[in-house]
C-alpha positions as a printed Julia matrix, in Angstrom:
361×3 Matrix{Float64}:
 -26.25   -3.47  -71.12
 -27.64   -5.71  -68.41
 -31.15   -7.06  -68.33
 -30.45   -7.23  -64.66
 -28.27   -9.39  -62.47
 -29.39   -7.53  -59.35
 -27.55   -7.97  -56.07
 -30.26   -6.2   -54.1
 -30.19   -3.72  -51.27
 -30.53   -6.56  -48.76
 -26.97   -7.64  -49.51
 -25.66   -4.09  -49.21
 -27.41   -3.72  -45.87
 -25.88   -6.97  -44.66
 -22.39   -5.8   -45.62
 -22.94   -2.56  -43.71
 -24.36   -4.03  -40.52
 -22.29   -3.27  -37.44
 -19.64   -1.22  -39.26
 -17.75    1.44  -37.31
 -19.04    4.98  -37.9
 -16.55    7.8   -38.53
 -17.25   11.52  -38.86
 -16.62   13.21  -42.2
 -16.11   16.91  -42.95
 -15.95   17.95  -46.59
 -15.28   21.59  -47.36
 -15.93   22.5   -50.96
 -15.07   25.19  -53.48
 -17.24   25.82  -56.54
 -17.89   28.69  -58.92
 -21.48   27.5   -59.46
 -23.53   29.24  -56.78
 -26.96   27.71  -56.25
 -26.03   24.27  -57.57
 -26.73   21.22  -55.44
 -23.87   19.04  -54.27
 -24.37   15.42  -53.2
 -22.32   12.98  -51.19
 -22.75    9.52  -52.74
 -22.0     6.15  -51.16
 -20.45    4.17  -54.04
 -21.38    0.83  -52.48
 -25.0     1.29  -53.52
 -24.82    4.68  -55.32
 -27.07    6.18  -52.65
 -27.07    9.89  -51.83
 -26.17   10.13  -48.13
 -25.93   13.93  -47.83
 -26.51   17.07  -49.87
 -26.1    20.84  -49.72
 -26.08   23.93  -51.96
 -23.15   26.06  -53.12
 -23.26   29.52  -51.49
 -20.7    32.27  -52.02
 -18.48   29.84  -53.86
 -18.35   27.33  -51.0
 -20.19   24.39  -49.45
 -19.81   22.07  -46.48
 -20.91   18.44  -46.02
 -20.59   16.93  -42.56
 -21.93   13.88  -40.8
 -20.89   10.29  -40.22
 -20.47    7.22  -42.38
 -18.75    3.86  -42.14
 -15.02    3.86  -41.64
 -13.3     3.64  -45.03
 -16.62    3.97  -46.86
 -15.98    4.66  -50.54
 -17.66    8.03  -51.18
 -17.92   10.56  -53.99
 -18.79   14.25  -54.18
 -21.08   15.02  -57.11
 -22.25   18.46  -58.29
 -25.48   18.45  -60.28
 -24.08   20.14  -63.4
 -20.75   18.23  -63.5
 -20.38   14.65  -64.74
 -17.09   14.0   -62.93
 -17.2    12.47  -59.44
 -14.49   13.39  -56.93
 -13.87   10.23  -54.95
 -12.54    9.67  -51.42
 -12.46    7.21  -48.56
 -13.95    8.17  -45.21
 -10.77    7.95  -43.13
 -11.84   10.59  -40.59
  -9.49   13.29  -41.9
 -11.28   16.43  -43.22
 -10.97   17.11  -46.93
 -11.31   20.12  -49.19
 -12.76   19.44  -52.62
 -12.37   21.85  -55.52
 -15.25   21.21  -57.92
 -13.74   23.62  -60.44
 -10.8    21.34  -61.23
 -11.79   18.05  -59.49
  -8.84   18.16  -57.1
  -8.81   17.31  -53.39
  -6.76   18.17  -50.32
  -6.88   15.8   -47.37
  -5.05   12.74  -46.13
  -2.08   11.57  -48.23
  -4.03    8.46  -49.27
  -7.04   10.46  -50.47
  -4.79   12.89  -52.34
  -3.06    9.99  -54.1
  -6.45    8.43  -54.83
  -7.72   11.52  -56.63
  -4.44   11.91  -58.51
  -4.71    8.34  -59.76
  -8.35    8.85  -60.72
  -7.62   11.94  -62.79
  -4.68   10.25  -64.52
  -6.8     7.21  -65.26
 -10.02    8.85  -66.43
  -9.24   12.16  -68.1
  -7.44   10.87  -71.25
 -10.18    8.32  -71.95
 -12.95   10.87  -71.36
 -11.35   13.41  -73.67
 -10.89   10.78  -76.37
 -14.51    9.61  -76.18
 -15.9    13.16  -76.29
 -13.83   13.87  -79.39
 -14.96   10.68  -81.13
 -18.62   11.31  -80.28
 -18.45   14.71  -81.97
 -17.29   13.12  -85.24
 -19.7    12.28  -88.03
 -20.02    8.61  -88.99
 -18.06    9.35  -92.16
 -15.19   11.02  -90.3
 -15.14    8.27  -87.68
 -15.01    5.53  -90.3
 -12.27    7.28  -92.28
 -10.09    7.55  -89.17
 -10.94    4.14  -87.7
  -7.41    2.7   -87.88
  -5.83    5.77  -86.27
  -8.53    5.9   -83.6
  -8.0     2.24  -82.8
  -4.25    2.83  -82.35
  -4.95    5.81  -80.09
  -7.48    3.85  -78.05
  -5.06    0.95  -77.65
  -2.42    3.38  -76.33
  -4.88    4.78  -73.78
  -5.81    1.27  -72.66
  -2.15    0.29  -72.33
  -1.53    3.38  -70.18
  -4.51    2.37  -68.05
  -3.08   -1.12  -67.58
   0.3     0.34  -66.54
  -1.33    2.64  -63.98
  -3.53   -0.14  -62.58
  -0.49   -2.37  -62.17
   1.22    0.4   -60.18
  -1.85    1.0   -58.0
  -2.37   -2.67  -57.12
   1.38   -3.08  -56.44
   2.11    0.11  -54.51
  -1.18    0.61  -52.64
  -1.85   -2.87  -51.32
  -1.76   -1.6   -47.7
  -4.37    1.12  -48.41
  -7.97    1.13  -49.58
  -7.08    2.83  -52.88
  -7.3    -0.29  -55.11
 -10.99   -0.61  -54.15
 -11.72    2.46  -56.29
 -10.29    0.78  -59.39
 -11.28   -2.84  -58.92
 -13.97   -2.81  -61.66
 -11.48   -1.44  -64.17
  -8.87   -3.97  -63.0
 -11.26   -6.84  -63.72
 -12.2    -5.35  -67.11
  -8.58   -5.03  -68.24
  -6.9    -7.99  -66.5
  -9.71  -10.45  -65.78
 -11.17  -12.15  -62.73
  -8.25  -14.55  -62.24
  -5.75  -11.69  -61.87
  -7.94  -10.1   -59.22
  -8.3   -13.43  -57.41
  -4.5   -13.72  -57.4
  -4.15  -10.21  -55.93
  -6.68  -10.97  -53.2
  -5.02  -14.28  -52.3
  -2.03  -12.32  -50.97
  -4.32  -10.78  -48.32
  -3.94   -7.05  -49.06
  -5.45   -4.53  -46.63
  -8.39   -3.8   -48.94
  -9.44   -7.44  -49.42
 -12.33   -7.3   -46.93
 -13.75   -3.96  -48.03
 -17.54   -4.18  -48.62
 -17.03   -3.12  -52.26
 -14.91   -6.24  -52.8
 -17.46   -8.47  -51.12
 -20.2    -7.06  -53.32
 -18.1    -7.45  -56.45
 -17.25  -11.05  -55.63
 -20.93  -11.88  -55.1
 -21.77  -10.3   -58.45
 -18.89  -12.13  -60.15
 -20.15  -15.46  -58.79
 -23.62  -14.71  -60.14
 -22.15  -13.7   -63.5
 -20.05  -16.87  -63.66
 -23.23  -18.9   -63.24
 -24.86  -16.95  -66.06
 -21.81  -17.33  -68.29
 -21.82  -21.08  -67.71
 -25.37  -21.17  -69.05
 -24.32  -19.17  -72.1
 -21.25  -21.22  -72.95
 -23.37  -24.36  -72.8
 -24.55  -23.44  -76.31
 -21.03  -23.65  -77.78
 -20.5   -26.84  -79.77
 -24.22  -27.33  -80.41
 -26.24  -26.74  -83.56
 -28.15  -23.46  -83.62
 -31.84  -23.43  -82.7
 -34.12  -21.95  -85.34
 -36.48  -19.04  -84.67
 -38.72  -16.76  -86.69
 -38.99  -12.97  -86.61
 -39.91  -10.12  -88.97
 -37.62   -7.91  -91.01
 -38.11   -4.09  -91.04
 -40.69   -4.47  -93.83
 -42.76   -6.84  -91.71
 -41.91   -9.99  -93.66
 -41.31  -13.09  -91.51
 -37.99  -14.91  -91.82
 -36.49  -17.95  -90.17
 -32.95  -17.8   -88.86
 -32.27  -20.96  -90.88
 -32.6   -18.91  -94.08
 -29.23  -17.35  -93.23
 -27.46  -19.84  -90.96
 -26.07  -23.27  -91.84
 -25.94  -22.43  -95.53
 -22.19  -22.71  -96.08
 -21.05  -19.37  -94.62
 -19.75  -18.22  -91.27
 -22.49  -16.15  -89.63
 -22.4   -13.81  -86.64
 -25.84  -13.69  -85.01
 -25.69  -10.29  -83.31
 -27.97   -9.48  -80.35
 -28.37   -5.71  -79.98
 -30.88   -2.85  -79.6
 -31.14    0.78  -80.69
 -31.41    1.91  -77.04
 -28.28   -0.01  -75.94
 -25.34    2.41  -75.62
 -22.63   -0.31  -75.51
 -24.2    -1.92  -78.6
 -23.99    1.32  -80.54
 -20.42    1.91  -79.35
 -19.41   -1.56  -80.54
 -21.2    -1.37  -83.89
 -18.43    0.43  -85.87
 -16.16   -2.47  -84.92
 -18.75   -4.98  -86.17
 -19.23   -3.01  -89.39
 -15.45   -3.0   -89.94
 -15.35   -6.79  -89.49
 -18.19   -7.23  -91.97
 -16.53   -5.03  -94.56
 -13.21   -6.87  -94.19
 -14.46  -10.46  -94.27
 -17.85  -10.46  -96.03
 -16.35  -11.18  -99.44
 -14.52  -14.16  -97.91
 -17.71  -15.8   -96.68
 -18.69  -13.93  -93.51
 -22.28  -12.78  -92.9
 -24.14  -11.15  -90.02
 -27.77  -11.38  -88.94
 -28.96   -8.76  -86.43
 -31.56   -9.86  -83.88
 -32.86   -6.74  -82.16
 -34.17   -6.41  -78.59
 -36.11   -3.29  -79.56
 -39.78   -2.73  -78.84
 -40.28    0.35  -81.04
 -40.0    -0.22  -84.78
 -39.18    3.38  -85.69
 -36.17    3.52  -83.34
 -34.97    0.11  -84.59
 -35.16    1.06  -88.28
 -33.55    4.46  -87.68
 -30.61    2.88  -85.82
 -30.01    0.43  -88.67
 -29.72    3.38  -91.07
 -27.74    5.64  -88.72
 -25.19    2.93  -87.86
 -24.92    1.81  -91.51
 -25.48   -1.91  -90.88
 -25.94   -3.53  -94.32
 -26.79   -7.08  -93.18
 -30.25   -8.65  -92.58
 -32.14   -7.52  -89.48
 -34.94   -9.29  -87.63
 -37.02   -8.49  -84.55
 -40.33   -9.42  -82.96
 -40.28   -6.01  -81.2
 -40.85   -7.56  -77.77
 -37.84   -6.03  -76.01
 -36.35   -8.38  -73.41
 -39.23  -10.8   -74.0
 -38.03  -11.49  -77.51
 -37.87  -15.13  -78.6
 -34.11  -14.74  -79.13
 -33.6   -14.03  -75.43
 -35.68  -17.04  -74.44
 -33.96  -19.5   -76.77
 -30.36  -18.36  -76.31
 -30.43  -17.15  -72.7
 -29.47  -13.58  -73.52
 -29.58  -11.45  -70.37
 -27.22   -8.68  -71.45
 -26.36   -7.01  -74.73
 -24.31   -6.66  -76.83
 -23.97  -10.41  -77.24
 -23.5   -12.64  -80.25
 -23.03  -16.17  -81.56
 -20.49  -17.15  -84.21
 -21.9   -20.06  -86.21
 -19.89  -22.18  -88.63
 -20.97  -23.06  -92.2
 -22.69  -26.24  -91.0
 -24.75  -24.43  -88.35
 -22.68  -25.25  -85.24
 -22.12  -22.53  -82.63
 -18.36  -22.14  -82.15
 -18.01  -18.92  -80.09
 -20.03  -16.4   -78.14
 -19.66  -12.82  -76.95
 -16.96  -11.79  -79.42
 -16.25   -8.06  -79.1
 -13.63   -5.47  -80.01
 -10.34   -7.08  -81.06
 -11.61  -10.49  -79.97
 -14.01  -10.52  -82.93
 -11.27   -9.58  -85.4
  -8.83  -12.11  -83.96
 -11.34  -14.95  -84.31
 -12.2   -14.0   -87.89
  -8.52  -13.71  -88.74
  -8.03  -17.27  -87.46
 -10.78  -18.41  -89.82
 -10.15  -16.32  -92.94
  -6.56  -15.12  -92.57
  -5.63  -11.49  -93.21
């Protein structure tokens, strides 16, 4: 969860200046009479139009930039039906998230459903499980998740290969970077596809440049000895980080918070790593970015995190953020037995792979 690398509205306005305007007409079908429907510009997630469902139908009409990446959102439905403003009227069915319009927009929505529905169904099922059930099925869930991710990679490869002369890849560029990395995207853009100059790409590239600068600051810590700090445990007793680090064990210093959704989602993976390697000499120290003690302590119990926990309860102003340049969480430092930082930001399988290199199976 980001503290905030903010590419502000000024940049979005600059990208939009002078763009050609094209009329849009969106006819909609919905069983939810009285519900509000919004047209969202995905460039800045701004509502550009709205209406209300009447007699099972709605209409949105107006003008927006040519090829603007838009989405239709109904207030009681999480799913967004996406489209590009190509000037061809569309009909959106909010009951099943389908769309009729230009061939490109119909393919776009088909790709989006194929990409997102399996993952969404999986996550909803996992979230309904108790901690005990989730932990007992962790290996099977990991295999299932890996299969979903592999299917996503296959579909993204098809989209970026087959749709290079359309705007469709723009809709999936964030996922492409997540699953293939920045260098693969740079390689795709170097071949000058039709979508390369879309404002969404320009915005993403600006954000990626800012993030690279931040990552360079973070990686500067690797190879250096850790810097000591002092915070309180849940009982209010002060402890120095040096009580746990540089004492002959490998230690993961984990930056997290009870309010951080990605931190909580990652924590079963961290717990599994601790359980597998603790007896071999692996420890964890949690440094929380919480500001409310009750929420912090409750999360430690709910997530079943048996290692030491420290916090000064100052949120983003915590001493840990200042010393180690933490501007997003989850984040972590892997520190060797002598107190030298050897890795940062280990998550998911990356954490397990690094620990396997150190401890073996």
